[in-house]
mmCIF file of C-alpha atoms in Angstrom:
data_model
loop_
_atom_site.group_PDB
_atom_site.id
_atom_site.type_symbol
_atom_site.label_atom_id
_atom_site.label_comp_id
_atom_site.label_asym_id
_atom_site.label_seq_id
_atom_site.Cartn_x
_atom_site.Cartn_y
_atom_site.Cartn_z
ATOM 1 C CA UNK A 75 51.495 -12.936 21.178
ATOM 2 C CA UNK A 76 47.758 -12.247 21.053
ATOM 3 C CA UNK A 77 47.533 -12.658 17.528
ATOM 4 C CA UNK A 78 48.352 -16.863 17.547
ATOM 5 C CA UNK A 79 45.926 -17.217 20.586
ATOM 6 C CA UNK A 80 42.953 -15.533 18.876
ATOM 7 C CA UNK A 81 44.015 -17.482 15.607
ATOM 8 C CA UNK A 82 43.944 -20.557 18.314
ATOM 9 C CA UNK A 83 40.959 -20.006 19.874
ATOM 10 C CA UNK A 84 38.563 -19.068 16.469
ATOM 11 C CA UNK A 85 40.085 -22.575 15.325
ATOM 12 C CA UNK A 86 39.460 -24.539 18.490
ATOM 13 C CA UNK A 87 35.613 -23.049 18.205
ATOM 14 C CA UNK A 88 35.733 -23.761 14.628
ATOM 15 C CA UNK A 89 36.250 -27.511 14.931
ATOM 16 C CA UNK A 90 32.860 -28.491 17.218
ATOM 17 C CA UNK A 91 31.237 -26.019 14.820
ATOM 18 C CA UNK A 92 32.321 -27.961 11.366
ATOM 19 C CA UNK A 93 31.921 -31.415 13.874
ATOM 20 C CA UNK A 94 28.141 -30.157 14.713
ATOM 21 C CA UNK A 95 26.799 -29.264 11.083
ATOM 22 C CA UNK A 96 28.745 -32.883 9.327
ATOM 23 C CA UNK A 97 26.130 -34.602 11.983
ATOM 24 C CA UNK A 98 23.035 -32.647 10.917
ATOM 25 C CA UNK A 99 20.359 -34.496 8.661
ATOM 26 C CA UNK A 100 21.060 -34.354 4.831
ATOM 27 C CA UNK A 101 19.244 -31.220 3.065
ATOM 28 C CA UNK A 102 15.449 -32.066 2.434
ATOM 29 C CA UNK A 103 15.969 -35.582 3.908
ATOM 30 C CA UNK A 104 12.627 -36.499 5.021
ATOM 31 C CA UNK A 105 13.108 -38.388 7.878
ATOM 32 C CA UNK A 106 14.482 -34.904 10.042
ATOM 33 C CA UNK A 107 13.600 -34.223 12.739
ATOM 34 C CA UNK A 108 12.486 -30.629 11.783
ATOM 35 C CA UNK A 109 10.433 -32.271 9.211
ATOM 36 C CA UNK A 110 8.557 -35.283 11.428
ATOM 37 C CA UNK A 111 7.713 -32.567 13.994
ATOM 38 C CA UNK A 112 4.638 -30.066 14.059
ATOM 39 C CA UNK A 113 5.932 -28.801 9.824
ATOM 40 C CA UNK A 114 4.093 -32.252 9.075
ATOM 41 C CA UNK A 115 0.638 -30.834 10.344
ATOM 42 C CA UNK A 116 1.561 -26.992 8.950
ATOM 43 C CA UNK A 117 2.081 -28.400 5.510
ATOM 44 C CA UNK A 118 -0.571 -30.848 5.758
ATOM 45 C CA UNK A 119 -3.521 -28.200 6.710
ATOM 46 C CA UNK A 120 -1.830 -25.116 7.148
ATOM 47 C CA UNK A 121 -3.741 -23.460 4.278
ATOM 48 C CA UNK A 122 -7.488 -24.336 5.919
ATOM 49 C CA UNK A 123 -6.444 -23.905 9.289
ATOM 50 C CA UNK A 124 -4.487 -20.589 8.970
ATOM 51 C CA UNK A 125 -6.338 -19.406 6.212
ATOM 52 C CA UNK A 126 -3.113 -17.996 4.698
ATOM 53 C CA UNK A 127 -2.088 -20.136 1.101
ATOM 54 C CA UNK A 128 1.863 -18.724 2.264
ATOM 55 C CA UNK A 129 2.685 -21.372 4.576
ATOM 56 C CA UNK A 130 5.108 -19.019 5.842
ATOM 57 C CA UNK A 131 2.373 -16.095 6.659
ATOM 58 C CA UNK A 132 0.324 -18.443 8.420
ATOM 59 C CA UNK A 133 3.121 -19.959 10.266
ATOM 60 C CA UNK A 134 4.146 -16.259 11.275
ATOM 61 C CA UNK A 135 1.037 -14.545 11.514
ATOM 62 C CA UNK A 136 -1.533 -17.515 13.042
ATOM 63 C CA UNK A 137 0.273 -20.335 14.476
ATOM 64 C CA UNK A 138 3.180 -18.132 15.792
ATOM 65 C CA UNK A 139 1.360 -14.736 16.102
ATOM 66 C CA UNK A 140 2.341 -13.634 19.465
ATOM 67 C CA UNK A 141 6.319 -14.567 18.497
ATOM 68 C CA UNK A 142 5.561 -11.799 15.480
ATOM 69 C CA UNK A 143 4.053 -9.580 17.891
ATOM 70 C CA UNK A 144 6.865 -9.883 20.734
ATOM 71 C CA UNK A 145 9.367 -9.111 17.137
ATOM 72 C CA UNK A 146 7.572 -6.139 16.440
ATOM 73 C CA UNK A 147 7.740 -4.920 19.997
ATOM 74 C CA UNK A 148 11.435 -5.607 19.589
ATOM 75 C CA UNK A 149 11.407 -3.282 16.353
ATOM 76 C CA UNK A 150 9.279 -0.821 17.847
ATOM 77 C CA UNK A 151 11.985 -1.084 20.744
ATOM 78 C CA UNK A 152 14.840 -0.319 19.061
ATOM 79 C CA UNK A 153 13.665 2.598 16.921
ATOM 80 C CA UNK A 154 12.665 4.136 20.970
ATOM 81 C CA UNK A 155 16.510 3.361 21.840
ATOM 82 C CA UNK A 156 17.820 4.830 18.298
ATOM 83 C CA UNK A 157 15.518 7.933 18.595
ATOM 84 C CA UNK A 158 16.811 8.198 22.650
ATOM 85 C CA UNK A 159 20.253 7.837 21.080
ATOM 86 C CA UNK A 160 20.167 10.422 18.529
ATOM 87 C CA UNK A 161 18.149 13.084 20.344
ATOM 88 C CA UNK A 162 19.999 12.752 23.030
ATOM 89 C CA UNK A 163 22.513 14.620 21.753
ATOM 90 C CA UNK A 164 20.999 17.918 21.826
ATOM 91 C CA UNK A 165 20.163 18.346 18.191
ATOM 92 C CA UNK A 166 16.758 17.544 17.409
ATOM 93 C CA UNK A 167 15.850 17.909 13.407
ATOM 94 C CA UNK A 168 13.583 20.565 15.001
ATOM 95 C CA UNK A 169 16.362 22.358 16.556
ATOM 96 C CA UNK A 170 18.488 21.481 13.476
ATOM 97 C CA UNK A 171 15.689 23.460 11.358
ATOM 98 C CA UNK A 172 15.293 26.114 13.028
ATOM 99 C CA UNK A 173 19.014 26.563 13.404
ATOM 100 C CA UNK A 174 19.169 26.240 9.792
ATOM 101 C CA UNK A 175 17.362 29.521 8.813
ATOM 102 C CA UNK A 176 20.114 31.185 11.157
ATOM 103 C CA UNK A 177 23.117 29.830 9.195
ATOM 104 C CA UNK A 178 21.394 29.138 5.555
ATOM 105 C CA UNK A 179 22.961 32.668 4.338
ATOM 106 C CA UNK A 180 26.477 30.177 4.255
ATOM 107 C CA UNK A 181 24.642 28.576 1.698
ATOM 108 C CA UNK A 182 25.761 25.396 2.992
ATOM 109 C CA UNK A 183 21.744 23.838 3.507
ATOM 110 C CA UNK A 184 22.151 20.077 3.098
ATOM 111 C CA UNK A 185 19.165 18.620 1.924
ATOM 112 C CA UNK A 186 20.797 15.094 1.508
ATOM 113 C CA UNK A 187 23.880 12.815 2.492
ATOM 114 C CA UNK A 188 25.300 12.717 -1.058
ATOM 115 C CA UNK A 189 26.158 16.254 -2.468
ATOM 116 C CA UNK A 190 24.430 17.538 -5.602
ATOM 117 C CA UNK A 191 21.961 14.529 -6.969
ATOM 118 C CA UNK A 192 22.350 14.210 -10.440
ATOM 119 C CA UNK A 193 19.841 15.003 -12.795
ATOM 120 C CA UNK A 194 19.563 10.896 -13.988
ATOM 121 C CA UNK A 195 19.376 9.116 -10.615
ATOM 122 C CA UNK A 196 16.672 12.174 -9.489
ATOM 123 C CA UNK A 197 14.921 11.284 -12.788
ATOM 124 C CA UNK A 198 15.195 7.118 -12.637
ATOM 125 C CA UNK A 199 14.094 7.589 -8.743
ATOM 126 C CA UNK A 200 11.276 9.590 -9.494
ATOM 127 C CA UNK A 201 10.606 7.457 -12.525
ATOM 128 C CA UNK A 202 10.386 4.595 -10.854
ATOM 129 C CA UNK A 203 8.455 5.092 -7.823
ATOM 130 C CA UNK A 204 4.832 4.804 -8.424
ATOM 131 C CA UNK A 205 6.177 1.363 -9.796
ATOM 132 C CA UNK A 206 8.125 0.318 -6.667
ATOM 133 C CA UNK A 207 4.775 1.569 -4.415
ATOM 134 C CA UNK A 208 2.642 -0.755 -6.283
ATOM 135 C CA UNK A 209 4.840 -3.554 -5.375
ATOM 136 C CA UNK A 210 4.955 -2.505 -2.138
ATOM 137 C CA UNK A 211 1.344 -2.946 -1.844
ATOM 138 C CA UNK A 212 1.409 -5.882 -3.929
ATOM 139 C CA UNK A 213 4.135 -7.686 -1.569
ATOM 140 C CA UNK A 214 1.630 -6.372 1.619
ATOM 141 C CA UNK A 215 -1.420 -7.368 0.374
ATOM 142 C CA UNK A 216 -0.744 -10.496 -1.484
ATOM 143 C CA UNK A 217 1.299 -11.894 1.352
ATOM 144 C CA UNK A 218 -0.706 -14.180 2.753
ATOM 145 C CA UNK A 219 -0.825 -15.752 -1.284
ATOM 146 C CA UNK A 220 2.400 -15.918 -2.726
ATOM 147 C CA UNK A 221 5.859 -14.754 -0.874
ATOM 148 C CA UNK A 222 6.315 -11.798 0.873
ATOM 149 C CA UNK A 223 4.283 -9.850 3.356
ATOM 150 C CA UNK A 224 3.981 -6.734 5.949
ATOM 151 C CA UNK A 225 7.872 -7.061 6.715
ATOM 152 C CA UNK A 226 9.085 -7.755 3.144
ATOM 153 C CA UNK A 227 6.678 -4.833 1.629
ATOM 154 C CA UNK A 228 7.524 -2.540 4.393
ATOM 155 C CA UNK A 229 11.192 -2.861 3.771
ATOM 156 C CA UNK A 230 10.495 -1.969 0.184
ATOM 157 C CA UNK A 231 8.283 0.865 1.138
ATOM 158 C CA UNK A 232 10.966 2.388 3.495
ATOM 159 C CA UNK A 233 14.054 1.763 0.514
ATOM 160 C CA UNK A 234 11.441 3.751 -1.594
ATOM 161 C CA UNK A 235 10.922 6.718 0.882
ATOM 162 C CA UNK A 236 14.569 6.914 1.954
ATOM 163 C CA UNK A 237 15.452 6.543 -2.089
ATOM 164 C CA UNK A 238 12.801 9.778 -2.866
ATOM 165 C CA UNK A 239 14.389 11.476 0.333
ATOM 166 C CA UNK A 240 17.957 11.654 -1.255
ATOM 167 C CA UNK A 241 16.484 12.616 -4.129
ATOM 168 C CA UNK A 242 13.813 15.480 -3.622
ATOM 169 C CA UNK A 243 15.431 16.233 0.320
ATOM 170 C CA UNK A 244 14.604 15.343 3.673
ATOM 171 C CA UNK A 245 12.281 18.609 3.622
ATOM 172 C CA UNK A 246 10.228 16.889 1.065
ATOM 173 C CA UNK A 247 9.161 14.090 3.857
ATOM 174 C CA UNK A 248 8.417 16.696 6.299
ATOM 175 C CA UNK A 249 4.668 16.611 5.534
ATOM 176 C CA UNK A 250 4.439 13.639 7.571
ATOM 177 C CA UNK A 251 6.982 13.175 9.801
ATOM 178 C CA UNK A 252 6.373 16.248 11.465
ATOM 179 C CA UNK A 253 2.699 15.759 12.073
ATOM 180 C CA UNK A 254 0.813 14.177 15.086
ATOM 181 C CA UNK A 255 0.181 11.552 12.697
ATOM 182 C CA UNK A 256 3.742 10.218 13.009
ATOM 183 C CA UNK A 257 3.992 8.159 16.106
ATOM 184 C CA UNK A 258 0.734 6.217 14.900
ATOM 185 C CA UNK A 259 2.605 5.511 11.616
ATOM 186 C CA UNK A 260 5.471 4.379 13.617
ATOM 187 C CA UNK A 261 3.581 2.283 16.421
ATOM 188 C CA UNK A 262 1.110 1.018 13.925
ATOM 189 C CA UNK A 263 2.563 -2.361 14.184
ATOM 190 C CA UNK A 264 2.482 -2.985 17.428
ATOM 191 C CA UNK A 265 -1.210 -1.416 17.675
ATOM 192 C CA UNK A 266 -2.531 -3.790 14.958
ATOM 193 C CA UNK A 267 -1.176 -6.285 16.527
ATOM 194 C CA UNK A 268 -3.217 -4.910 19.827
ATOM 195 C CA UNK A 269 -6.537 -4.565 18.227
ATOM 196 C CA UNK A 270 -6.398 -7.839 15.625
ATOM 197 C CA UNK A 271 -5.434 -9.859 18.767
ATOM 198 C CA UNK A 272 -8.613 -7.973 21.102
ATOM 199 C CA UNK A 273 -10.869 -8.520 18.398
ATOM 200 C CA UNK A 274 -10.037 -12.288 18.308
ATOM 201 C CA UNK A 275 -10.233 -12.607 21.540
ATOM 202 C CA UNK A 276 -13.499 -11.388 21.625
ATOM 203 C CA UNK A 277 -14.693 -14.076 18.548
ATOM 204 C CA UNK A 278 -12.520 -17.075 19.968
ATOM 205 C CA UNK A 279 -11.670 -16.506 23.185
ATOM 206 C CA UNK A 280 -7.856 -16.444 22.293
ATOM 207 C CA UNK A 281 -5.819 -13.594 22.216
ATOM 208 C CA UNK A 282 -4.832 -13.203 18.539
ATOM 209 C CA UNK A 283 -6.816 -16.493 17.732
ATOM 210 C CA UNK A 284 -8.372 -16.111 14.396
ATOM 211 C CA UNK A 285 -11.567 -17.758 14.187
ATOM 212 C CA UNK A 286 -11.293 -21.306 12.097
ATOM 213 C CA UNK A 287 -15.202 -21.746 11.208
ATOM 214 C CA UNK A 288 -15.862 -21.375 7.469
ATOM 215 C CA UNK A 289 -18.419 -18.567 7.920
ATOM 216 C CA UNK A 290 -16.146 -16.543 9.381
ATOM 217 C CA UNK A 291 -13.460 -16.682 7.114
ATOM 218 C CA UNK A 292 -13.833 -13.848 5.322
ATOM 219 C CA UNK A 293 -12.774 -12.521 8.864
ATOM 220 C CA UNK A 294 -10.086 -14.267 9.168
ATOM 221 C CA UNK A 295 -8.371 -13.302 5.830
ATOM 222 C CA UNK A 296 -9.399 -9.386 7.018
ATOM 223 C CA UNK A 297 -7.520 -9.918 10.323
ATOM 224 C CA UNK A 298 -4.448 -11.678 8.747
ATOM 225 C CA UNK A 299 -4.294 -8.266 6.221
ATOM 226 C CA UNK A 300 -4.674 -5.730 8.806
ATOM 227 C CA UNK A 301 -1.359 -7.034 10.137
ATOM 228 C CA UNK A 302 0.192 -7.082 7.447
ATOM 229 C CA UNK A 303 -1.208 -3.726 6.327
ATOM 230 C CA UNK A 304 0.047 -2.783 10.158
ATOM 231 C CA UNK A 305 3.165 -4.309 10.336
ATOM 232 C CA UNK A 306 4.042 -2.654 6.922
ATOM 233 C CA UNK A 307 2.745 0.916 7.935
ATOM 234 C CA UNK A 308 5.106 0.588 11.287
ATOM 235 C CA UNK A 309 8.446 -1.002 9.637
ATOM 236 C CA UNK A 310 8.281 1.181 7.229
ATOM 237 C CA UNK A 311 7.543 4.405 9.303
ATOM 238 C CA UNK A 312 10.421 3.122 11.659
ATOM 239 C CA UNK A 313 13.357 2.118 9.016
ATOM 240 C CA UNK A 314 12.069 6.098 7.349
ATOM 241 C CA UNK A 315 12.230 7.364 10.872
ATOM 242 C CA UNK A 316 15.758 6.214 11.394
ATOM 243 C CA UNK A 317 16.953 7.579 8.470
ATOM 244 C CA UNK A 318 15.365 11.193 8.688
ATOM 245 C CA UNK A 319 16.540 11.696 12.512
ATOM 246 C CA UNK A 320 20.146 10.638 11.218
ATOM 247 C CA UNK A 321 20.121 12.712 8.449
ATOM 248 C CA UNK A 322 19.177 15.582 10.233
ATOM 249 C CA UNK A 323 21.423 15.133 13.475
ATOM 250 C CA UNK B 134 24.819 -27.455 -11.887
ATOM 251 C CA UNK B 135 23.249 -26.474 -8.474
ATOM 252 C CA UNK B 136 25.893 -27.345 -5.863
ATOM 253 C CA UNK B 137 28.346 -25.532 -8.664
ATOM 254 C CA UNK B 138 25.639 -22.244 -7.771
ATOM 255 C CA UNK B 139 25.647 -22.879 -4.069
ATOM 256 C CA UNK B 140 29.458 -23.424 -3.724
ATOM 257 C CA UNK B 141 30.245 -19.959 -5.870
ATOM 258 C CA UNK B 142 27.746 -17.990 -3.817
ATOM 259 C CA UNK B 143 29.176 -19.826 -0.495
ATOM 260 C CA UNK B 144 32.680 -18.582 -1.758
ATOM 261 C CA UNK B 145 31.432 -15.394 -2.523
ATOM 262 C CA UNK B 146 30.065 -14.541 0.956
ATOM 263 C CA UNK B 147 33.471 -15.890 2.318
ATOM 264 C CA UNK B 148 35.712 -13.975 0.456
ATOM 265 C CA UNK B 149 32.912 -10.398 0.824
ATOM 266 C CA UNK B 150 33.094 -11.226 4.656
ATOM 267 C CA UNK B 151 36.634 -11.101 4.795
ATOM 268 C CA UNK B 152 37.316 -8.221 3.042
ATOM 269 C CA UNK B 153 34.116 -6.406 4.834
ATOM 270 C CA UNK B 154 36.540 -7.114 7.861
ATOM 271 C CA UNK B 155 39.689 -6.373 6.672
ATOM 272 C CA UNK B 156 38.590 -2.778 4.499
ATOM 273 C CA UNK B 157 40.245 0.250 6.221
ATOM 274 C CA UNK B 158 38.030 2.129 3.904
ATOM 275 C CA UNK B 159 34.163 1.944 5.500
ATOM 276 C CA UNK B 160 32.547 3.525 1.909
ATOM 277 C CA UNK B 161 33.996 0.342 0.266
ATOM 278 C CA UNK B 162 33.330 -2.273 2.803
ATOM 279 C CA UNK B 163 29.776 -0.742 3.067
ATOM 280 C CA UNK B 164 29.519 -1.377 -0.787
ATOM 281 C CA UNK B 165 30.513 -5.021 -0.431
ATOM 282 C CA UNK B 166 28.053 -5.620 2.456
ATOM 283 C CA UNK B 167 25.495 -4.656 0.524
ATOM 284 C CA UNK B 168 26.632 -7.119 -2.364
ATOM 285 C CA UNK B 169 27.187 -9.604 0.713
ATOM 286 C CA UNK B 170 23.434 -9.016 1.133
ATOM 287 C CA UNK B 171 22.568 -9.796 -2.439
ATOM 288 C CA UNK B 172 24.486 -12.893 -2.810
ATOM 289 C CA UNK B 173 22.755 -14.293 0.882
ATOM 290 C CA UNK B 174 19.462 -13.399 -1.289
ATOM 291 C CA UNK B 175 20.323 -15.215 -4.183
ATOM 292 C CA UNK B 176 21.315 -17.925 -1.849
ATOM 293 C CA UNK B 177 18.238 -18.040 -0.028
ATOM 294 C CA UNK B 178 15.851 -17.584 -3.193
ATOM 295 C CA UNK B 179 17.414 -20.224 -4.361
ATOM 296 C CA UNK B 180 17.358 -22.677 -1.648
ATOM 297 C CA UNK B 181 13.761 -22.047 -1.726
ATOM 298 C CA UNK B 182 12.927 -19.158 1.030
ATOM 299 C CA UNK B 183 11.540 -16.527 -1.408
ATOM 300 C CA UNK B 184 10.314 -14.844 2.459
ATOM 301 C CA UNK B 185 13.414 -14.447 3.716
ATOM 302 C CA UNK B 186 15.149 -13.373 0.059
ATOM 303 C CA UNK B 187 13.022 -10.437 0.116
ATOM 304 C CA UNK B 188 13.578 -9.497 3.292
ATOM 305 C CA UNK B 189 16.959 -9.796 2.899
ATOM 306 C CA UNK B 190 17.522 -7.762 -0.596
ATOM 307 C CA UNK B 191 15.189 -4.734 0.948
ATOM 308 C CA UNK B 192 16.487 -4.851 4.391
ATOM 309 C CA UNK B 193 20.158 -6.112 4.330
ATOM 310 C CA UNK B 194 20.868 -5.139 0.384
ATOM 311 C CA UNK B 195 19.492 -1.960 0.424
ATOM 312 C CA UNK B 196 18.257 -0.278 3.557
ATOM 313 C CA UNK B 197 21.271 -1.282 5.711
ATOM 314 C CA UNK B 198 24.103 0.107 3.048
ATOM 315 C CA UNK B 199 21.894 3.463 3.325
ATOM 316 C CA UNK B 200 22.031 3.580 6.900
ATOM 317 C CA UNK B 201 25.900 2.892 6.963
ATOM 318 C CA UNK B 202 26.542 5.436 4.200
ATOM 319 C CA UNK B 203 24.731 7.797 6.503
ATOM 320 C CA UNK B 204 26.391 7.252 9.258
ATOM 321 C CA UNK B 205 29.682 7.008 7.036
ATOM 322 C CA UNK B 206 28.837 10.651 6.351
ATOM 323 C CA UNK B 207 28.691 11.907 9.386
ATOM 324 C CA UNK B 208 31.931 10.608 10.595
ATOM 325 C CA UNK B 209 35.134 9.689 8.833
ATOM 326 C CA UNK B 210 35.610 7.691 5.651
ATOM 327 C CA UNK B 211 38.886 6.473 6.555
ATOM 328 C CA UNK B 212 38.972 3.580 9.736
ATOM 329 C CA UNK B 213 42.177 4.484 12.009
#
């Protein structure tokens, strides 16, 4: 009986759905609405006004800076509620560690999620990491150019720490995630955020406004990298983060 | 040629979400997620949002499958 009605009811939600996108503008039509609105003025002088050639960065970073600094509260959030989550069931990687030199004579130490590594993923990973790091940084600090930026190259940079993690062991991270240093890694995106948007709000009066006179673009291209340098440093320490603290619980 | 693209890939996420939904077993649906993620990468690299392609081949490709495999490990394999 509840299986027709649910059958029912995704099809009667389906219909306005399929009704709603027939009656949207054609793809790349001109004459949208999305496309007559404020994306006519981004497009037009984006690049001079947001000193960022990546339409996209400047959209995200200049016109719509505060929206990408409420998002990386949100991210910042959410690794507070994952951390609360997994800690708050009594076994902290600390604990787990120390708890670990107590039962490591079972020889059962698990350094990663999948059981022995072999020898040719250990060896690619390894291989190929000083590659994947430089295109981290190139994805961070070319963002603001061509396609990508502190999200994009974070996400790489946290798939490259979680990849050499697996490999090498959780242990091997231990170096810094264990350190004082850690919760700066991990807040670093919200605090850039914090000092890029006090320092333009000392040179325009704006918080996060990024100063549009030619001389002072050179400081405007600074600011826009130090988020992205900040907001690469904190997604990255967060998505790592996650991982370690579920490894270990 | 292009709508041909668009229309596989649109299939392709289709059929990957339905079987992501139907898998009892979570390693495999995990697996096809992540090639979920790659084909909504391809799609969006190719409708022209190179942005949100990389985001979504680090992020939804690759960081999210690791997380679920984690997780996977932890519990049970096998959905009751």
């Amino acid at each position: 009986m509840r299986r027709p009605i649910a059958i029912a009811l995704v099809l009667l939600s389906a219909i306005p759905l399929v009704v709603a996108v027939a009656g949207l503008p054609a793809h790349g039509d001109p004459s949208a609405p999305v496309h007559t609105h404020v994306s006519a003025h981004y497009i037009e002088r984006g690049a001079e006004e947001a000193g960022a050639t990546n339409l996209v960065t400047g959209v995200l970073l200049n016109y719509r800076g505060l929206d990408a600094a409420g998002e990386v509260t949100v991210i910042f959030t959410a690794l507070i509620a994952v951390l609360a989550i997994l800690l708050g069931t009594g076994t902290t990687p600390e604990s787990t560690a120390s708890s670990r030199g107590a039962s490591d004579r079972r020889g059962a130490d698990r350094e990663s999620t999948v059981a022995p590594v072999s020898p040719i993923v250990s060896f690619v990973v390894r291989l190929l990491a000083p590659f994947i790091a430089l295109y981290a940084a190139y994805v961070i600090l070319h963002g603001h150019v061509t396609p990508g930026g502190g999200f994009q190259g974070g996400a790489i940079l946290a798939g490259l720490f979680i990849a050499l993690a697996m490999v090498l062991g959780t242990r091997a991270m231990q170096p810094v995630a264990r350190t004082a240093l850690a919760p700066w890694l991990q807040g670093a995106a919200v605090l850039s955020f914090v000092v890029v948007g006090t320092v333009g709000a000392f040179l325009t009066g704006f918080f996060l406004g990024f100063p549009a006179e030619p001389p002072l673009h050179l400081v405007r291209e600074l600011l826009i990298i130090a988020l992205e340098v900040g907001i690469a440093i904190g997604g990255a320490a967060v998505l790592a983060t996650i991982f370690l603290h579920m490894e270990a619980s | 040629m292009s709508l041909t693209f668009d229309i596989l890939l649109l299939l392709y996420l289709v059929a990957a979400a339905l079987v992501v939904a139907q898998a009892k077993d979570l390693l495999a649906a995990s697996i096809v997620f992540s090639s979920y993620g790659l084909a909504l990468c391809l799609l969006w690299q190719y409708r022209g949002a190179p942005d949100v392609a990389m985001a979504e081949a680090a992020v939804g490709a690759g960081i999210t499958t690791v997380l679920f495999l984690v997780a996977i490990g932890r519990t049970t394999r096998r959905e009751k």
